[in-house]
PDB file of C-alpha atoms (C1' of nucleotides) in Angstrom:
ATOM      1  CA  MET R   1    -158.037 -40.577-151.480  1.00  0.00           C
ATOM      2  CA  ASN R   2    -159.364 -42.616-148.670  1.00  0.00           C
ATOM      3  CA  TYR R   3    -159.883 -46.333-148.303  1.00  0.00           C
ATOM      4  CA  TRP R   4    -162.797 -48.222-146.693  1.00  0.00           C
ATOM      5  CA  LEU R   5    -164.266 -51.580-145.902  1.00  0.00           C
ATOM      6  CA  MET R   6    -167.982 -52.197-146.284  1.00  0.00           C
ATOM      7  CA  LYS R   7    -169.802 -55.277-144.997  1.00  0.00           C
ATOM      8  CA  SER R   8    -172.735 -56.989-146.512  1.00  0.00           C
ATOM      9  CA  GLU R   9    -174.294 -60.394-146.043  1.00  0.00           C
ATOM     10  CA  PRO R  10    -173.985 -62.279-149.311  1.00  0.00           C
ATOM     11  CA  SER R  11    -177.429 -63.836-148.724  1.00  0.00           C
ATOM     12  CA  GLU R  12    -178.863 -60.317-148.811  1.00  0.00           C
ATOM     13  CA  PHE R  13    -176.535 -58.583-151.236  1.00  0.00           C
ATOM     14  CA  GLY R  14    -173.240 -59.999-152.364  1.00  0.00           C
ATOM     15  CA  ILE R  15    -170.531 -58.880-154.700  1.00  0.00           C
ATOM     16  CA  ASP R  16    -172.106 -60.708-157.611  1.00  0.00           C
ATOM     17  CA  ASP R  17    -175.345 -58.777-157.024  1.00  0.00           C
ATOM     18  CA  LEU R  18    -173.363 -55.560-157.297  1.00  0.00           C
ATOM     19  CA  LYS R  19    -171.704 -56.733-160.482  1.00  0.00           C
ATOM     20  CA  ALA R  20    -175.139 -57.493-161.933  1.00  0.00           C
ATOM     21  CA  CYS R  21    -176.519 -54.047-161.242  1.00  0.00           C
ATOM     22  CA  GLU R  22    -177.114 -51.679-164.106  1.00  0.00           C
ATOM     23  CA  ASP R  23    -173.837 -49.879-164.820  1.00  0.00           C
ATOM     24  CA  ARG R  24    -172.515 -51.992-161.912  1.00  0.00           C
ATOM     25  CA  VAL R  25    -173.663 -49.201-159.560  1.00  0.00           C
ATOM     26  CA  THR R  26    -176.047 -49.393-156.564  1.00  0.00           C
ATOM     27  CA  HIS R  27    -176.892 -47.400-153.530  1.00  0.00           C
ATOM     28  CA  TRP R  28    -175.548 -48.797-150.245  1.00  0.00           C
ATOM     29  CA  ASP R  29    -178.715 -48.510-148.191  1.00  0.00           C
ATOM     30  CA  GLY R  30    -179.661 -49.919-144.844  1.00  0.00           C
ATOM     31  CA  VAL R  31    -176.858 -48.603-142.712  1.00  0.00           C
ATOM     32  CA  ARG R  32    -178.488 -47.960-139.315  1.00  0.00           C
ATOM     33  CA  ASN R  33    -175.458 -47.331-137.118  1.00  0.00           C
ATOM     34  CA  TYR R  34    -174.325 -43.839-136.333  1.00  0.00           C
ATOM     35  CA  GLN R  35    -170.620 -44.447-136.447  1.00  0.00           C
ATOM     36  CA  ALA R  36    -170.913 -46.161-139.820  1.00  0.00           C
ATOM     37  CA  ARG R  37    -173.186 -43.387-141.049  1.00  0.00           C
ATOM     38  CA  ASN R  38    -170.681 -40.758-140.025  1.00  0.00           C
ATOM     39  CA  PHE R  39    -167.918 -42.456-141.891  1.00  0.00           C
ATOM     40  CA  MET R  40    -170.120 -42.431-144.995  1.00  0.00           C
ATOM     41  CA  ARG R  41    -171.378 -38.929-144.481  1.00  0.00           C
ATOM     42  CA  ASP R  42    -168.229 -37.165-143.423  1.00  0.00           C
ATOM     43  CA  GLY R  43    -165.419 -39.259-144.836  1.00  0.00           C
ATOM     44  CA  MET R  44    -166.344 -40.872-148.126  1.00  0.00           C
ATOM     45  CA  LYS R  45    -165.440 -38.941-151.195  1.00  0.00           C
ATOM     46  CA  LYS R  46    -166.193 -39.774-154.802  1.00  0.00           C
ATOM     47  CA  GLY R  47    -163.411 -41.934-156.155  1.00  0.00           C
ATOM     48  CA  ASP R  48    -162.526 -43.536-152.802  1.00  0.00           C
ATOM     49  CA  LEU R  49    -161.946 -47.229-152.877  1.00  0.00           C
ATOM     50  CA  ALA R  50    -163.617 -49.751-150.601  1.00  0.00           C
ATOM     51  CA  PHE R  51    -163.257 -53.446-149.930  1.00  0.00           C
ATOM     52  CA  PHE R  52    -166.405 -55.446-150.278  1.00  0.00           C
ATOM     53  CA  TYR R  53    -166.657 -57.778-147.242  1.00  0.00           C
ATOM     54  CA  HIS R  54    -168.970 -60.727-146.974  1.00  0.00           C
ATOM     55  CA  SER R  55    -170.242 -61.166-143.460  1.00  0.00           C
ATOM     56  CA  ASN R  56    -172.392 -63.658-141.659  1.00  0.00           C
ATOM     57  CA  CYS R  57    -171.620 -66.478-144.004  1.00  0.00           C
ATOM     58  CA  GLU R  58    -169.578 -69.605-144.285  1.00  0.00           C
ATOM     59  CA  HIS R  59    -166.303 -67.931-145.218  1.00  0.00           C
ATOM     60  CA  PRO R  60    -166.409 -64.279-144.121  1.00  0.00           C
ATOM     61  CA  GLY R  61    -163.848 -62.131-145.763  1.00  0.00           C
ATOM     62  CA  ILE R  62    -162.886 -59.611-148.443  1.00  0.00           C
ATOM     63  CA  VAL R  63    -164.139 -60.641-151.851  1.00  0.00           C
ATOM     64  CA  GLY R  64    -163.522 -57.579-154.017  1.00  0.00           C
ATOM     65  CA  MET R  65    -163.330 -53.876-154.452  1.00  0.00           C
ATOM     66  CA  MET R  66    -165.627 -51.048-155.365  1.00  0.00           C
ATOM     67  CA  ARG R  67    -165.436 -47.294-155.744  1.00  0.00           C
ATOM     68  CA  VAL R  68    -167.466 -44.521-154.229  1.00  0.00           C
ATOM     69  CA  HIS R  69    -169.595 -43.261-157.139  1.00  0.00           C
ATOM     70  CA  ARG R  70    -171.775 -40.722-155.413  1.00  0.00           C
ATOM     71  CA  GLU R  71    -171.218 -39.063-151.993  1.00  0.00           C
ATOM     72  CA  ALA R  72    -173.659 -39.338-149.135  1.00  0.00           C
ATOM     73  CA  TYR R  73    -177.301 -38.456-149.539  1.00  0.00           C
ATOM     74  CA  PRO R  74    -180.433 -39.459-147.622  1.00  0.00           C
ATOM     75  CA  ASP R  75    -181.314 -43.140-147.349  1.00  0.00           C
ATOM     76  CA  HIS R  76    -184.881 -43.131-148.618  1.00  0.00           C
ATOM     77  CA  THR R  77    -185.490 -46.713-147.441  1.00  0.00           C
ATOM     78  CA  ALA R  78    -185.702 -45.285-143.948  1.00  0.00           C
ATOM     79  CA  PHE R  79    -188.879 -43.484-144.928  1.00  0.00           C
ATOM     80  CA  ASP R  80    -190.582 -46.552-146.381  1.00  0.00           C
ATOM     81  CA  CYS R  81    -192.705 -48.402-143.816  1.00  0.00           C
ATOM     82  CA  ASN R  82    -192.649 -51.456-146.041  1.00  0.00           C
ATOM     83  CA  ASP R  83    -188.886 -51.554-146.089  1.00  0.00           C
ATOM     84  CA  LYS R  84    -186.961 -53.883-143.845  1.00  0.00           C
ATOM     85  CA  HIS R  85    -184.873 -50.964-142.638  1.00  0.00           C
ATOM     86  CA  PHE R  86    -187.729 -48.559-142.076  1.00  0.00           C
ATOM     87  CA  ASP R  87    -187.059 -46.056-139.263  1.00  0.00           C
ATOM     88  CA  PRO R  88    -190.065 -43.968-138.131  1.00  0.00           C
ATOM     89  CA  LYS R  89    -187.760 -41.458-136.572  1.00  0.00           C
ATOM     90  CA  SER R  90    -186.321 -40.501-139.931  1.00  0.00           C
ATOM     91  CA  ASN R  91    -188.212 -38.350-142.367  1.00  0.00           C
ATOM     92  CA  PRO R  92    -187.434 -36.478-145.595  1.00  0.00           C
ATOM     93  CA  ASP R  93    -187.283 -33.128-143.777  1.00  0.00           C
ATOM     94  CA  ASN R  94    -184.742 -34.355-141.319  1.00  0.00           C
ATOM     95  CA  PRO R  95    -183.176 -37.578-142.626  1.00  0.00           C
ATOM     96  CA  ARG R  96    -181.376 -39.542-139.953  1.00  0.00           C
ATOM     97  CA  TRP R  97    -179.679 -42.024-142.266  1.00  0.00           C
ATOM     98  CA  MET R  98    -177.536 -41.627-145.293  1.00  0.00           C
ATOM     99  CA  MET R  99    -176.147 -43.756-148.105  1.00  0.00           C
ATOM    100  CA  VAL R 100    -173.605 -43.589-150.872  1.00  0.00           C
ATOM    101  CA  ASP R 101    -173.570 -45.018-154.391  1.00  0.00           C
ATOM    102  CA  VAL R 102    -170.837 -47.545-155.079  1.00  0.00           C
ATOM    103  CA  LYS R 103    -169.546 -48.993-158.336  1.00  0.00           C
ATOM    104  CA  TYR R 104    -168.069 -52.398-158.846  1.00  0.00           C
ATOM    105  CA  VAL R 105    -164.381 -52.409-159.543  1.00  0.00           C
ATOM    106  CA  ARG R 106    -163.306 -56.014-159.453  1.00  0.00           C
ATOM    107  CA  LYS R 107    -163.562 -59.315-157.591  1.00  0.00           C
ATOM    108  CA  LEU R 108    -160.457 -60.853-156.052  1.00  0.00           C
ATOM    109  CA  LYS R 109    -159.391 -64.199-157.482  1.00  0.00           C
ATOM    110  CA  ASN R 110    -159.634 -65.678-154.012  1.00  0.00           C
ATOM    111  CA  THR R 111    -161.418 -64.400-150.932  1.00  0.00           C
ATOM    112  CA  ILE R 112    -159.130 -62.978-148.325  1.00  0.00           C
ATOM    113  CA  GLU R 113    -160.738 -64.684-145.378  1.00  0.00           C
ATOM    114  CA  LEU R 114    -161.163 -63.172-141.953  1.00  0.00           C
ATOM    115  CA  ALA R 115    -159.396 -66.158-140.546  1.00  0.00           C
ATOM    116  CA  GLU R 116    -156.306 -65.221-142.618  1.00  0.00           C
ATOM    117  CA  LEU R 117    -156.497 -61.577-141.713  1.00  0.00           C
ATOM    118  CA  LYS R 118    -156.556 -62.468-138.037  1.00  0.00           C
ATOM    119  CA  GLY R 119    -153.076 -63.900-138.391  1.00  0.00           C
ATOM    120  CA  PHE R 120    -151.759 -60.312-138.721  1.00  0.00           C
ATOM    121  CA  ALA R 121    -153.786 -58.821-135.864  1.00  0.00           C
ATOM    122  CA  GLU R 122    -150.620 -58.291-133.867  1.00  0.00           C
ATOM    123  CA  GLY R 123    -148.555 -57.189-136.819  1.00  0.00           C
ATOM    124  CA  GLU R 124    -149.374 -55.428-140.056  1.00  0.00           C
ATOM    125  CA  LEU R 125    -153.069 -55.234-139.169  1.00  0.00           C
ATOM    126  CA  LYS R 126    -152.690 -54.062-135.625  1.00  0.00           C
ATOM    127  CA  ASP R 127    -155.470 -51.545-134.957  1.00  0.00           C
ATOM    128  CA  PHE R 128    -157.526 -52.648-138.005  1.00  0.00           C
ATOM    129  CA  PRO R 129    -161.084 -52.147-136.686  1.00  0.00           C
ATOM    130  CA  LEU R 130    -162.379 -55.345-138.339  1.00  0.00           C
ATOM    131  CA  LEU R 131    -160.099 -57.416-136.041  1.00  0.00           C
ATOM    132  CA  ARG R 132    -161.026 -55.714-132.848  1.00  0.00           C
ATOM    133  CA  LYS R 133    -162.894 -57.931-130.444  1.00  0.00           C
ATOM    134  CA  GLY R 134    -166.609 -57.436-130.628  1.00  0.00           C
ATOM    135  CA  ASN R 135    -166.365 -55.226-133.730  1.00  0.00           C
ATOM    136  CA  ARG R 136    -169.731 -54.669-135.310  1.00  0.00           C
ATOM    137  CA  LEU R 137    -169.040 -51.733-137.587  1.00  0.00           C
ATOM    138  CA  SER R 138    -170.428 -52.250-141.014  1.00  0.00           C
ATOM    139  CA  ILE R 139    -168.338 -49.470-142.499  1.00  0.00           C
ATOM    140  CA  MET R 140    -164.842 -48.670-141.383  1.00  0.00           C
ATOM    141  CA  PRO R 141    -161.786 -46.783-142.642  1.00  0.00           C
ATOM    142  CA  VAL R 142    -158.774 -48.580-143.880  1.00  0.00           C
ATOM    143  CA  THR R 143    -155.410 -46.922-143.906  1.00  0.00           C
ATOM    144  CA  LYS R 144    -153.383 -46.840-147.051  1.00  0.00           C
ATOM    145  CA  GLN R 145    -150.806 -49.121-145.435  1.00  0.00           C
ATOM    146  CA  GLN R 146    -153.499 -51.618-144.417  1.00  0.00           C
ATOM    147  CA  TRP R 147    -155.042 -51.436-147.848  1.00  0.00           C
ATOM    148  CA  GLU R 148    -151.827 -52.243-149.657  1.00  0.00           C
ATOM    149  CA  PHE R 149    -150.909 -54.933-147.189  1.00  0.00           C
ATOM    150  CA  ILE R 150    -154.271 -56.670-147.519  1.00  0.00           C
ATOM    151  CA  LEU R 151    -154.166 -56.469-151.291  1.00  0.00           C
ATOM    152  CA  SER R 152    -150.744 -58.127-151.204  1.00  0.00           C
ATOM    153  CA  LEU R 153    -152.425 -61.164-149.593  1.00  0.00           C
ATOM    154  CA  ALA R 154    -154.768 -61.590-152.547  1.00  0.00           C
TER     155      ALA R 154
ATOM    156  C1'  DG H   1    -178.432 -72.334-133.415  1.00  0.00           C
ATOM    157  C1'  DC H   2    -175.567 -70.340-129.859  1.00  0.00           C
ATOM    158  C1'  DC H   3    -173.835 -66.527-127.685  1.00  0.00           C
ATOM    159  C1'  DA H   4    -170.540 -62.593-126.779  1.00  0.00           C
ATOM    160  C1'  DA H   5    -170.291 -57.906-127.583  1.00  0.00           C
ATOM    161  C1'  DC H   6    -172.279 -53.872-128.448  1.00  0.00           C
ATOM    162  C1'  DG H   7    -175.834 -50.075-129.350  1.00  0.00           C
ATOM    163  C1'  DT H   8    -180.291 -48.244-128.226  1.00  0.00           C
ATOM    164  C1'  DT H   9    -184.262 -47.391-125.486  1.00  0.00           C
ATOM    165  C1'  DG H  10    -186.757 -45.793-121.817  1.00  0.00           C
ATOM    166  C1'  DG H  11    -187.959 -45.682-116.778  1.00  0.00           C
ATOM    167  C1'  DC H  12    -186.449 -43.441-112.884  1.00  0.00           C
TER     168       DC H  12
ATOM    169  C1'  DG N   1    -177.396 -39.166-116.096  1.00  0.00           C
ATOM    170  C1'  DC N   2    -177.642 -44.049-114.763  1.00  0.00           C
ATOM    171  C1'  DC N   3    -178.477 -48.557-115.993  1.00  0.00           C
ATOM    172  C1'  DA N   4    -181.411 -52.696-116.878  1.00  0.00           C
ATOM    173  C1'  DA N   5    -183.669 -54.698-120.626  1.00  0.00           C
ATOM    174  C1'  DC N   6    -183.779 -55.574-125.133  1.00  0.00           C
ATOM    175  C1'  DG N   7    -182.455 -56.060-130.021  1.00  0.00           C
ATOM    176  C1'  DT N   8    -178.843 -56.744-133.416  1.00  0.00           C
ATOM    177  C1'  DT N   9    -174.492 -58.237-135.361  1.00  0.00           C
ATOM    178  C1'  DG N  10    -171.759 -61.629-136.875  1.00  0.00           C
ATOM    179  C1'  DG N  11    -168.330 -65.335-135.895  1.00  0.00           C
ATOM    180  C1'  DC N  12    -168.321 -69.950-134.973  1.00  0.00           C
TER     181       DC N  12
END
DNA sequence: GCCAACGTTGGC
DNA sequence: GCCAACGTTGGC
């Protein structure tokens, strides 16, 4: 089993929105970055666990966990010219962007803030992509060691 | 709101 | 293939 971290802006779609979804499942649409897409398409397997990360907000950090519920399939929002993430270069015959379905697992009692994680950038979380300077990946792998260490902070 | 870092686009 | 211009991300 693999571990992941997936970012979302809580003003757009936060962990409470996921929890409120029917069956607590939603499709993770809108990824428009090739590296992030490749992680989803090539790496994510049903049953994998992922941290839910709130970005671009007052207290960015890890707020909970979810599980991959369905493996990668075409992101239909890329075909919809009314959608915020419309991409005219993607079409149903040759979809450029993919998404997975994720299911809510649980919220953490307290957010593990980015500021706290940064304290381990030279130690336990060395090489964690989230802490790399200029990192903009919205989906990234987490090693088992990193996963367990981060959870121990919660 | 600012801005650094990064990815993408497109002219050449 | 290079690279300048531009757009986006996301912390602060």
